Coordinates of C-alpha atoms and ligand atoms in Angstrom, one line a residue:
M181 CA -19.8 94.6 106.3
P182 CA -19.1 92.0 108.9
L183 CA -15.5 90.9 109.5
S184 CA -16.0 87.4 108.5
D185 CA -16.7 88.6 104.8
V186 CA -12.9 88.8 104.7
L187 CA -11.9 85.3 103.9
H188 CA -8.7 83.3 104.0
Q189 CA -7.0 85.4 106.4
D190 CA -7.3 83.4 109.7
R191 CA -4.2 84.6 111.3
A192 CA -5.1 88.2 110.9
H193 CA -8.7 87.6 112.3
N194 CA -6.9 85.8 115.2
R195 CA -4.9 88.6 116.0
L196 CA -7.4 91.1 116.0
Q197 CA -10.1 89.0 118.1
R198 CA -7.5 88.4 120.6
A199 CA -6.9 92.1 120.9
F200 CA -10.5 92.7 121.3
C201 CA -10.8 90.1 123.9
A202 CA -7.9 91.3 126.0
G203 CA -9.1 94.7 125.7
R204 CA -6.1 96.1 124.4
I205 CA -6.4 97.2 121.0
P206 CA -3.1 98.7 119.8
H207 CA -3.3 102.2 118.5
A208 CA -1.6 101.5 115.3
Y209 CA -1.6 98.4 113.2
L210 CA 0.7 97.6 110.1
F211 CA -1.1 95.5 107.6
T212 CA 1.2 93.9 105.1
G213 CA 0.9 91.6 102.3
P214 CA 0.2 91.4 98.3
D215 CA -2.2 93.9 96.9
G216 CA -5.8 92.6 96.7
V217 CA -5.9 89.9 99.5
G218 CA -8.2 91.8 102.0
K219 CA -6.1 94.1 103.9
E220 CA -8.1 97.5 103.3
M221 CA -11.4 95.4 103.5
L222 CA -10.3 94.2 107.0
A223 CA -9.0 97.5 107.9
N224 CA -12.6 99.0 107.0
R225 CA -14.3 96.4 109.0
L226 CA -12.0 97.0 112.1
A227 CA -13.0 100.6 111.7
A228 CA -16.6 99.6 111.9
V229 CA -15.9 98.0 115.1
L230 CA -14.1 100.6 116.5
L231 CA -16.6 103.1 115.8
C232 CA -19.9 101.2 116.4
T233 CA -21.9 102.3 119.2
N234 CA -23.0 98.9 120.1
P235 CA -20.4 96.2 118.9
Q236 CA -21.5 92.6 119.4
E237 CA -20.1 89.4 120.9
R238 CA -20.8 86.3 118.8
Q239 CA -19.7 82.7 118.3
P240 CA -16.6 82.5 116.1
P241 CA -17.4 81.9 112.3
A242 CA -17.0 78.1 111.7
D243 CA -14.6 78.5 108.8
V244 CA -11.9 80.7 110.7
Q245 CA -9.5 78.4 112.2
G246 CA -7.9 79.3 115.6
A247 CA -8.8 78.9 119.3
L248 CA -11.3 81.9 119.7
E249 CA -13.8 81.8 122.2
T250 CA -15.6 84.8 121.1
W251 CA -16.0 87.3 118.1
R252 CA -16.5 90.8 118.2
D253 CA -18.1 92.5 115.3
A254 CA -19.9 96.2 114.7
C255 CA -23.8 95.8 115.2
G256 CA -24.4 96.9 111.4
R257 CA -27.3 99.0 112.7
C258 CA -26.4 102.2 114.8
V259 CA -25.9 105.3 113.4
D260 CA -22.2 104.9 113.4
C261 CA -22.4 101.8 111.3
E262 CA -24.9 103.6 108.9
L263 CA -22.9 106.6 108.3
L264 CA -19.6 104.3 107.7
R265 CA -21.3 102.0 105.3
A266 CA -22.6 105.4 103.7
G267 CA -18.9 106.7 103.3
N268 CA -19.9 109.5 105.4
H269 CA -18.5 108.9 108.9
P270 CA -16.7 112.2 110.1
D271 CA -14.5 110.0 112.4
F272 CA -13.2 107.8 109.6
H273 CA -10.3 108.9 107.5
R274 CA -8.7 107.3 104.4
I275 CA -5.4 108.7 103.9
H276 CA -3.6 108.2 100.5
R277 CA -1.1 109.9 98.4
T278 CA -3.4 111.9 95.9
L279 CA -5.1 113.8 98.8
N280 CA -2.7 116.4 97.7
K281 CA -5.2 117.4 95.2
S282 CA -7.4 118.6 98.1
H283 CA -4.8 120.2 100.0
P284 CA -5.4 124.0 100.7
D285 CA -2.0 125.0 99.3
A286 CA -2.1 125.3 95.4
Q287 CA 1.4 124.7 95.2
I288 CA 1.0 121.3 97.0
R289 CA -2.2 120.5 94.9
S290 CA -0.2 120.9 91.6
R291 CA 2.4 118.2 92.4
K292 CA 2.6 114.8 91.2
A293 CA 1.5 112.6 93.8
I294 CA 4.5 109.9 93.6
D295 CA 5.2 109.7 97.2
L296 CA 2.6 109.9 100.2
S297 CA 4.1 113.4 101.4
I298 CA 4.8 115.1 104.7
D299 CA 2.5 117.9 103.6
V300 CA -0.3 115.3 103.0
I301 CA 0.6 113.7 106.3
R302 CA 0.5 117.0 108.1
H303 CA -2.8 118.4 106.9
F304 CA -4.8 115.3 106.8
L305 CA -3.7 113.1 109.7
I306 CA -1.4 115.0 112.1
A307 CA -3.8 118.1 112.4
R308 CA -6.8 116.0 113.0
I309 CA -6.0 113.0 114.8
G310 CA -5.6 115.2 118.1
L311 CA -9.2 116.5 118.0
R312 CA -12.1 114.7 119.8
P313 CA -14.2 112.5 118.1
S314 CA -17.1 114.3 116.5
Q315 CA -19.5 111.7 116.2
G316 CA -18.4 108.5 117.9
Q317 CA -16.1 107.4 120.4
S318 CA -13.0 106.8 118.3
K319 CA -11.2 108.2 115.2
V320 CA -9.8 105.9 112.8
F321 CA -7.1 106.5 110.0
I322 CA -6.3 104.2 107.3
I323 CA -3.3 104.9 105.2
T324 CA -2.9 103.2 101.9
E325 CA 0.2 102.6 100.2
A326 CA 2.1 103.4 103.1
E327 CA 5.2 101.9 101.5
R328 CA 5.0 105.4 99.5
L329 CA 5.3 107.1 102.6
S330 CA 8.2 109.5 102.3
A331 CA 11.0 109.6 104.9
G332 CA 10.0 112.9 105.8
A333 CA 6.5 112.0 106.5
Q334 CA 7.3 108.8 108.6
N335 CA 9.3 111.1 110.6
A336 CA 6.5 113.5 111.1
M337 CA 4.4 110.8 112.3
L338 CA 6.7 109.4 114.8
K339 CA 5.4 111.4 117.6
T340 CA 1.7 110.3 116.7
L341 CA 2.8 106.7 116.7
E342 CA 4.5 106.9 119.9
E343 CA 1.9 108.9 121.9
P344 CA -1.3 108.4 120.2
P345 CA -3.9 110.6 121.2
A346 CA -6.7 108.8 123.3
H347 CA -9.3 107.2 120.9
S348 CA -7.2 107.4 117.8
Y349 CA -6.4 104.5 115.9
L350 CA -4.1 104.1 112.7
V351 CA -3.8 101.2 110.4
L352 CA -0.9 101.5 107.9
L353 CA -1.6 99.3 104.6
A354 CA 1.7 98.2 102.9
T355 CA 2.7 95.4 100.3
S356 CA 5.9 95.1 102.0
A357 CA 7.3 96.5 105.5
D358 CA 10.6 96.7 103.9
A359 CA 10.3 100.3 102.6
L360 CA 9.3 101.6 106.0
L361 CA 11.6 103.1 108.6
E362 CA 12.4 100.8 111.5
T363 CA 11.2 103.5 113.6
T364 CA 8.0 103.2 112.1
K365 CA 7.6 99.5 112.0
S366 CA 8.5 99.3 115.7
R367 CA 5.8 101.3 116.7
C368 CA 3.1 99.5 115.0
Q369 CA 1.8 95.9 115.7
H370 CA 2.4 94.2 112.6
V371 CA 0.0 91.7 111.0
S372 CA 0.6 89.8 107.9
F373 CA -1.8 88.7 105.1
N374 CA -1.7 85.6 103.2
T375 CA -1.9 84.9 99.5
L376 CA -5.4 83.7 98.5
P377 CA -6.0 80.1 97.1
A378 CA -6.3 80.2 93.3
E379 CA -9.5 78.3 93.4
F380 CA -11.2 81.0 95.5
I381 CA -10.1 83.6 93.3
R382 CA -11.4 81.4 90.1
R383 CA -14.6 81.1 91.7
H384 CA -15.0 84.8 92.3
L385 CA -14.0 85.8 88.8
D386 CA -16.7 83.3 87.6
D387 CA -19.4 84.6 89.8
Q388 CA -18.5 88.4 90.0
A389 CA -16.8 89.4 86.7
G390 CA -18.7 87.0 84.3
L391 CA -15.8 85.5 82.8
S392 CA -15.6 82.2 80.9
Q393 CA -14.1 79.4 83.1
D394 CA -11.3 79.2 80.9
A395 CA -10.5 83.0 81.4
A396 CA -11.0 82.9 84.9
T397 CA -8.6 79.9 85.4
F398 CA -5.9 81.6 83.6
L399 CA -6.3 84.8 85.7
A400 CA -6.3 83.2 88.9
E401 CA -3.1 81.6 88.0
L402 CA -1.7 84.8 86.9
S403 CA -2.5 86.8 89.8
Q404 CA -0.7 84.6 92.2
G405 CA -3.1 84.7 95.2
S406 CA -4.2 88.5 95.0
L407 CA -8.1 88.7 94.1
G408 CA -7.6 92.4 93.5
Q409 CA -5.0 91.9 90.9
A410 CA -7.1 89.1 89.3
M411 CA -10.0 91.6 89.2
Q412 CA -7.7 94.3 87.6
F413 CA -6.3 91.9 85.2
A414 CA -9.9 90.9 84.2
A415 CA -11.0 94.7 83.8
Y416 CA -7.8 95.2 81.4
G417 CA -9.0 92.1 79.5
L418 CA -5.4 90.4 79.9
H419 CA -6.8 87.0 79.5
D420 CA -7.6 88.2 75.7
S421 CA -3.9 88.4 74.9
V422 CA -3.3 84.8 75.7
S423 CA -3.7 83.5 72.2
A424 CA -1.7 86.2 70.7
L425 CA 1.0 85.5 73.1
L426 CA 1.0 81.6 72.7
D427 CA 1.4 82.5 68.9
L428 CA 4.4 84.5 69.8
L429 CA 6.0 81.8 71.7
S430 CA 5.1 79.2 69.1
Q431 CA 7.2 80.9 66.6
A432 CA 10.0 81.8 69.0
A433 CA 12.2 79.0 68.1
A434 CA 12.1 80.0 64.6
N435 CA 12.2 83.6 64.9
P436 CA 13.3 84.8 68.2
L437 CA 13.7 88.7 67.7
A438 CA 9.9 88.7 66.2
C439 CA 8.9 87.1 69.4
G440 CA 10.8 89.8 71.5
K441 CA 9.3 92.5 69.2
G442 CA 5.9 90.9 69.4
L443 CA 5.9 91.0 73.1
Q444 CA 7.0 94.6 73.4
E445 CA 3.9 95.5 71.0
A446 CA 1.5 93.7 73.2
A447 CA 2.8 95.5 75.9
Q448 CA 2.2 99.0 74.2
E449 CA -1.4 98.1 73.0
L450 CA -2.0 97.1 76.7
A451 CA -0.5 100.4 77.9
G452 CA -2.8 102.5 75.7
A453 CA -5.8 100.7 77.4
L454 CA -4.3 101.4 80.9
K455 CA -3.9 105.0 80.2
T456 CA -7.4 105.5 79.1
Q457 CA -8.8 103.5 82.0
S458 CA -6.7 104.8 85.0
D459 CA -6.9 108.1 86.9
D460 CA -3.4 107.6 88.4
D461 CA -1.3 110.5 87.5
T462 CA 2.0 108.8 88.1
G463 CA 2.7 109.4 84.3
D464 CA 2.9 107.4 81.0
T465 CA 6.3 105.8 81.5
N466 CA 5.0 104.2 84.7
M467 CA 1.9 102.8 82.9
T468 CA 4.1 101.8 80.0
R469 CA 6.1 99.9 82.8
L470 CA 3.4 98.4 84.2
A471 CA 1.8 97.2 81.0
Q472 CA 5.2 95.7 80.1
N473 CA 5.3 93.8 83.3
M474 CA 1.8 92.6 83.0
I475 CA 2.5 91.1 79.7
L476 CA 5.6 89.6 80.9
A477 CA 3.8 88.0 83.8
T478 CA 1.3 86.7 81.2
A479 CA 4.0 85.1 79.2
S480 CA 5.8 83.6 82.5
T481 CA 2.3 82.0 83.5
I482 CA 2.4 80.3 80.1
L483 CA 5.9 79.1 80.3
R484 CA 5.4 78.0 83.9
D485 CA 2.6 75.7 82.4
V486 CA 4.7 74.4 79.6
Q487 CA 7.4 73.4 82.3
R488 CA 4.6 71.8 84.6
L489 CA 4.0 69.4 81.3
T490 CA 7.5 68.5 80.9
V491 CA 7.7 67.1 84.1
G492 CA 4.4 65.3 83.6
H493 CA 1.9 67.9 85.6
R494 CA -1.1 69.1 84.4
P495 CA -0.9 72.8 83.4
A496 CA -2.6 74.9 85.9
A497 CA -3.3 78.0 84.0
L498 CA -4.6 76.8 80.5
P499 CA -5.2 73.0 81.6
S500 CA -6.5 71.9 78.0
N501 CA -4.4 73.9 75.5
A502 CA -2.9 72.3 72.6
V503 CA -0.3 74.8 71.9
I504 CA 1.2 74.1 75.7
S505 CA 1.4 70.5 74.8
R506 CA 3.3 71.1 71.4
L507 CA 5.8 73.4 73.2
A508 CA 6.2 71.0 76.2
E509 CA 7.0 68.2 73.5
K510 CA 10.0 70.2 72.3
T511 CA 11.8 71.4 75.2
H512 CA 12.9 70.2 78.5
P513 CA 12.3 71.5 82.4
E514 CA 15.9 72.7 82.8
A515 CA 15.4 74.9 79.5
M516 CA 12.1 76.0 80.7
R517 CA 13.7 77.0 84.2
K518 CA 16.2 79.3 82.5
T519 CA 13.5 80.7 80.1
I520 CA 11.3 81.7 83.0
Q521 CA 14.3 83.3 84.6
A522 CA 15.1 85.3 81.7
V523 CA 11.6 86.6 81.8
G524 CA 12.3 87.5 85.6
T525 CA 15.2 89.2 84.5
A526 CA 13.3 91.2 81.9
E527 CA 10.9 92.4 84.5
Y528 CA 13.7 93.4 86.8
Q529 CA 15.5 95.3 84.1
I530 CA 12.3 97.2 83.3
R531 CA 11.7 98.3 86.9
R532 CA 15.4 99.5 86.8
S533 CA 14.4 101.4 83.6
G534 CA 16.8 99.5 81.3
N535 CA 16.9 99.9 77.5
V536 CA 13.5 98.5 76.6
N537 CA 14.4 97.3 72.9
L538 CA 17.5 95.6 74.3
I539 CA 15.6 94.1 77.0
F540 CA 12.8 92.6 74.6
D541 CA 15.2 91.4 71.9
T542 CA 17.5 89.8 74.7
L543 CA 14.2 88.1 76.0
G544 CA 13.0 86.9 72.6
I545 CA 16.6 85.4 71.9
A546 CA 16.3 83.6 75.3
I547 CA 12.7 82.4 74.7
G548 CA 13.6 81.0 71.6
R549 CA 16.6 79.1 72.7
G550 CA 14.3 77.6 75.5
L551 CA 11.6 76.5 73.0
K552 CA 14.2 75.2 70.4
P553 CA 13.4 71.4 69.5
G554 CA 15.9 69.6 71.7
A555 CA 16.5 72.6 74.0
R556 CA 18.2 70.2 76.6
T557 CA 21.4 71.9 77.9
S558 CA 24.5 70.2 79.4
Q559 CA 24.7 72.4 82.6
P560 CA 23.3 70.8 85.8
V561 CA 19.9 72.1 87.4
I562 CA 20.7 74.3 90.3
Ligands
ZN837 ZN1 -22.9 99.7 115.1

């Protein structure tokens, strides 16, 4: 599990290596960036360096940009490295919201783990972080989905963040720092992560997930730089819904309401698949909402390709699809801009728990208008 396994995150690597080199490793890091770009992977490898009995100094890898002189990494062979790799290191703690299911209090166990609660933080972090390391020289706590930390949980952590016990390290992982309290953010070293290049994701899907080149290209574009998201989309077979969505979009001009209804039904079908595959207990409503937003993101990716073609660029997600060409012939970049915007509005309204039937009907009408032959409008492009 070398650090250099985490690709395309040179800025984060540089921050960590400079801290190692200066001998001043912050006790609390906050890693932010989209899901599935390597935050947790890098946090796990950082934990390995901190726990390893015999860390090594090497030449920096050639593909990491930055003026680094040395590169520290775990040895990969000591007992700490072996225990960590086996998932059994006693000083490595992964804190996540569903840990409430392992809490000694039955009442806390019975709750739905929507937030990362104060009870989880008190029992699994605060009560343990002050204890001496039981195996190695450090204790490492990784907090996943830190954006879900309740305000109470964050306040309970303040003292720990302010005066961290010796040898203890925390890494908070969050998609964005916005949801965290200022007092939490200011006590952590913030490292932001990049989205990943589409070509890197496409190759990974090709090699690891055994997808066809067309499916891998589509999902790489759909995932917008998140390998984790792309893998999830692949597992849910989202690329299989593309041809049905192309049919719906082709009919939208003639029958906009059927297009809206069809998108809603596609989301319903996907929600059924998500519910059987997921062990998340945030409820059916959330799964349905997630599926609706996945279908809308898929539609949006197709429409962006249509728009690219209207300005003479090769489609990125479906590079050689005849339906995209036919749709692009009838429409105009400005009409597509408005259509893509309408999909974004629908996603926003779904997140805000709007009336779903109304959202999809309105969206169908907007798509139908955008894909109507001669859809050029008289309004200026903003
Ligand atoms: Zn080691």
